[in-house]
Amino acid sequence: MLRSLLLAVPFALGVGPGRAAETTTVTPDQLRALAGQAVVSGSPRTARDMTRALLQRDPGDVEALLIDSRANRDLGEYKPALASARQAWKLARLPERKFAAAMAMAQAQSSAGRRTAAQVWLRRAAQVAPDDRARALVARDYRYLRKVNPLSVHLSFGIAPESNINDGSAHEVVEIEALPGIVLPVRLAGSALPLSGLKISSGIDLRYRVAQTSTAATDLTFAASRNDYVLSSEAKQRAPGVSASEFTFARSTVGLTRRFMSPKSLRETTLSFQGGMTWYGEQHYSNLLRLSFTQSKPVSRVARVSYGAAAERVTGPRAPHADVVQANLGYGTRLGNGGFLSLSARVAKSDSDITSADFREASAGLRYAPPKPVLGTQTSFGLSLRQRHYPTSPHVPGGGARNDREVTASMTMTFDKLDYFGFHPTMTLSASRKTSNADRFDVDNIGLSVGIRSSF
């Protein structure tokens, strides 16, 4: 009976002085189609009149609610637009309608200037997207919102079993210069040996854009991260007097960043100033001030080069006071097979108020992402080398120079077939070995980190 119900809706067809409005009788399905055509063709007020008639007949008409939301949004009536979209989300049962309701909420929130809330609704839309085409639409809209939203929020979380959370020595017995010219073997305490356990990391990065033009942007930034640890039963037996909280590390910074873009060369320039603090073992460890400069530019259609420099001053109640300067160079390119290769290099110099803390450092790294999935996952491989030179060290006989060399290999797998609200789980396997002419600083570490990554 409801299907055959007819609704009488007046349409003004060229109504002028002395002419009466014509009345056309249509079915609910026909009226929905007409309302949809009206809103798409730029007649939102007419579309809203039609959806009101439909909703008077059936307040649970999901299609009418979706059209009503769009019509109100086009009219600048964001409160009723949100109300209709929210009601459609509440009532929708079919995946296609659930997806359409989430997208309507995101669009209404964005039009109302609530772009962060719109991004949340886009993630809800991703969760109920019925097919790849719908997911691609969500990704496109999310990238747009990320570009125009003055507030950017990035959350990170990871759990990683590690074989050496305290950078303990690989040797149980090391040689120490007890007296000038007299070197004795010394057995290290359990707390100085590798302690295995679980690393739990969390972090937040906030950016608020305070000014923007077509070629420049100014951002306020805030970042905070924290690493907590849980000792394994083996580690507790090896070092019974040690608490995992002794290795807790936290860092927070606030900053100001200015970005410039050259329209002709597409060269990007970034200037950044940061101030922050670190905590180690739940105690205030250091303060830092950092100034950095970075430029990047395309060198071909598939390659880009970057270079930069930074200066940092470290002070604080427990850290050696130091002035650190560094320079870095990077190159990334899309290969002919569709894979991606990036190369990086860095040099740094630190001068401290404690002579033995002075160092010079050089490092290089590469990362390769194959064009095709490995074991069904998007995978990348990394390799890095680092060498650090301390001109003098109390751990070397005669206070001589200490030289550390470290190599790290890693593999990161992104399980892009698993998607939850636009996030993919990731797993990183890493192994590092540091060798030194001071035995105490020979360190091996193996870690397996599980985290999440945005799919947008």
Tab-separated table of C-alpha atoms in Angstrom, residues 142-301:
chain	number	residue	atom	x	y	z
A	142	TYR	CA	41.087	12.717	3.180
A	143	ARG	CA	44.143	14.013	1.294
A	144	TYR	CA	42.219	17.169	0.454
A	145	LEU	CA	41.214	17.719	4.085
A	146	ARG	CA	44.752	17.112	5.265
A	147	LYS	CA	45.879	19.856	2.920
A	148	VAL	CA	43.277	22.445	3.973
A	149	ASN	CA	42.830	21.582	7.653
A	150	PRO	CA	44.911	23.967	9.803
A	151	LEU	CA	45.109	21.305	12.509
A	152	SER	CA	46.987	18.083	11.853
A	153	VAL	CA	47.094	15.280	14.439
A	154	HIS	CA	49.345	12.258	14.079
A	155	LEU	CA	49.257	9.507	16.702
A	156	SER	CA	51.721	6.627	16.925
A	157	PHE	CA	51.864	3.491	18.999
A	158	GLY	CA	54.116	0.459	18.955
A	159	ILE	CA	55.007	-2.675	20.887
A	160	ALA	CA	58.442	-4.180	20.353
A	161	PRO	CA	60.150	-7.151	21.998
A	162	GLU	CA	63.859	-6.276	22.202
A	163	SER	CA	66.935	-8.280	23.145
A	164	ASN	CA	68.821	-5.312	24.606
A	165	ILE	CA	66.740	-2.474	25.993
A	166	ASN	CA	69.616	-0.993	28.032
A	167	ASP	CA	72.395	-1.083	25.388
A	168	GLY	CA	74.232	-3.610	27.529
A	169	SER	CA	77.669	-4.837	26.509
A	170	ALA	CA	78.046	-7.972	24.417
A	171	HIS	CA	80.965	-9.016	26.710
A	172	GLU	CA	80.619	-10.252	30.258
A	173	VAL	CA	84.303	-9.440	30.895
A	174	VAL	CA	85.950	-6.248	29.608
A	175	GLU	CA	89.386	-4.720	30.028
A	176	ILE	CA	89.652	-1.566	32.102
A	177	GLU	CA	92.732	0.519	32.866
A	178	ALA	CA	92.875	0.337	36.657
A	179	LEU	CA	96.095	2.371	36.890
A	180	PRO	CA	98.141	4.109	34.214
A	181	GLY	CA	99.571	1.361	32.048
A	182	ILE	CA	97.844	-1.414	34.035
A	183	VAL	CA	94.856	-3.030	32.283
A	184	LEU	CA	92.784	-5.562	34.197
A	185	PRO	CA	89.876	-7.788	33.162
A	186	VAL	CA	86.674	-6.846	34.970
A	187	ARG	CA	83.427	-8.797	35.073
A	188	LEU	CA	80.479	-6.497	34.401
A	189	ALA	CA	77.462	-6.337	36.700
A	190	GLY	CA	74.237	-7.822	35.415
A	191	SER	CA	72.785	-4.344	34.886
A	192	ALA	CA	75.557	-3.591	32.366
A	193	LEU	CA	74.791	-6.706	30.299
A	194	PRO	CA	71.971	-6.961	27.739
A	195	LEU	CA	68.538	-6.970	29.370
A	196	SER	CA	65.695	-8.219	27.211
A	197	GLY	CA	62.134	-7.020	27.487
A	198	LEU	CA	59.220	-5.281	25.852
A	199	LYS	CA	59.354	-1.733	24.548
A	200	ILE	CA	56.042	0.172	24.483
A	201	SER	CA	56.217	3.403	22.500
A	202	SER	CA	53.608	6.108	22.042
A	203	GLY	CA	53.620	9.566	20.566
A	204	ILE	CA	51.636	12.510	19.285
A	205	ASP	CA	52.532	15.175	16.728
A	206	LEU	CA	50.356	18.279	16.415
A	207	ARG	CA	50.592	20.973	13.782
A	208	TYR	CA	48.481	24.106	13.609
A	209	ARG	CA	48.745	26.269	10.511
A	210	VAL	CA	48.550	29.919	11.533
A	211	ALA	CA	49.146	31.447	8.086
A	212	GLN	CA	49.129	30.228	4.508
A	213	THR	CA	49.461	31.605	0.990
A	214	SER	CA	49.791	29.835	-2.351
A	215	THR	CA	53.575	29.589	-1.879
A	216	ALA	CA	54.221	29.698	1.882
A	217	ALA	CA	52.890	28.409	5.198
A	218	THR	CA	53.619	29.007	8.880
A	219	ASP	CA	52.964	26.266	11.445
A	220	LEU	CA	53.025	25.933	15.197
A	221	THR	CA	54.116	22.435	16.219
A	222	PHE	CA	54.044	20.249	19.292
A	223	ALA	CA	55.441	16.743	19.620
A	224	ALA	CA	55.629	14.324	22.531
A	225	SER	CA	56.861	10.750	22.673
A	226	ARG	CA	57.486	8.199	25.386
A	227	ASN	CA	59.160	4.787	25.569
A	228	ASP	CA	58.278	2.479	28.447
A	229	TYR	CA	59.750	-0.946	29.095
A	230	VAL	CA	58.810	-4.237	30.710
A	231	LEU	CA	61.698	-6.477	31.757
A	232	SER	CA	61.607	-10.142	30.835
A	233	SER	CA	61.880	-12.782	33.585
A	234	GLU	CA	65.388	-13.546	32.339
A	235	ALA	CA	66.394	-9.891	32.671
A	236	LYS	CA	64.977	-9.740	36.196
A	237	GLN	CA	67.117	-12.734	37.166
A	238	ARG	CA	70.226	-11.224	35.571
A	239	ALA	CA	69.760	-7.832	37.253
A	240	PRO	CA	67.405	-8.309	40.246
A	241	GLY	CA	67.938	-4.786	41.556
A	242	VAL	CA	67.040	-3.054	38.307
A	243	SER	CA	63.602	-1.564	37.593
A	244	ALA	CA	62.256	-1.129	34.069
A	245	SER	CA	61.357	2.474	34.910
A	246	GLU	CA	65.090	3.267	34.981
A	247	PHE	CA	65.074	3.067	31.168
A	248	THR	CA	61.904	5.069	30.518
A	249	PHE	CA	62.584	7.869	28.051
A	250	ALA	CA	60.311	10.775	27.118
A	251	ARG	CA	60.694	13.842	24.939
A	252	SER	CA	58.511	16.846	24.166
A	253	THR	CA	59.056	19.847	21.900
A	254	VAL	CA	57.242	22.968	20.745
A	255	GLY	CA	58.241	24.811	17.630
A	256	LEU	CA	57.622	27.202	14.783
A	257	THR	CA	58.038	26.110	11.150
A	258	ARG	CA	58.009	28.218	8.006
A	259	ARG	CA	57.730	26.560	4.574
A	260	PHE	CA	58.276	28.158	1.159
A	261	MET	CA	57.608	26.819	-2.324
A	262	SER	CA	59.127	28.132	-5.539
A	263	PRO	CA	56.405	27.715	-8.220
A	264	LYS	CA	58.881	27.550	-11.114
A	265	SER	CA	61.548	25.190	-9.755
A	266	LEU	CA	59.206	23.392	-7.277
A	267	ARG	CA	61.940	23.816	-4.692
A	268	GLU	CA	60.660	23.546	-1.111
A	269	THR	CA	62.435	25.329	1.736
A	270	THR	CA	61.728	24.658	5.396
A	271	LEU	CA	62.993	26.677	8.366
A	272	SER	CA	62.228	25.340	11.824
A	273	PHE	CA	62.906	26.359	15.410
A	274	GLN	CA	62.201	24.024	18.326
A	275	GLY	CA	62.593	24.030	22.060
A	276	GLY	CA	62.087	21.001	24.245
A	277	MET	CA	62.937	18.759	27.163
A	278	THR	CA	63.802	15.111	27.694
A	279	TRP	CA	63.339	12.787	30.649
A	280	TYR	CA	65.273	9.613	31.388
A	281	GLY	CA	64.401	7.216	34.165
A	282	GLU	CA	61.401	9.422	35.044
A	283	GLN	CA	63.773	12.327	35.819
A	284	HIS	CA	64.424	15.546	33.930
A	285	TYR	CA	67.487	14.858	31.800
A	286	SER	CA	68.056	17.714	29.348
A	287	ASN	CA	66.765	20.870	27.681
A	288	LEU	CA	67.296	21.562	24.008
A	289	LEU	CA	67.058	24.345	21.442
A	290	ARG	CA	67.241	23.457	17.751
A	291	LEU	CA	67.354	25.471	14.524
A	292	SER	CA	67.160	23.650	11.193
A	293	PHE	CA	67.106	24.400	7.484
A	294	THR	CA	66.037	21.968	4.734
A	295	GLN	CA	65.576	22.264	0.989
A	296	SER	CA	64.281	19.721	-1.501
A	297	LYS	CA	63.731	19.895	-5.236
A	298	PRO	CA	62.948	17.571	-8.131
A	299	VAL	CA	65.881	16.602	-10.346
A	300	SER	CA	63.742	14.617	-12.773
A	301	ARG	CA	60.152	13.473	-13.167
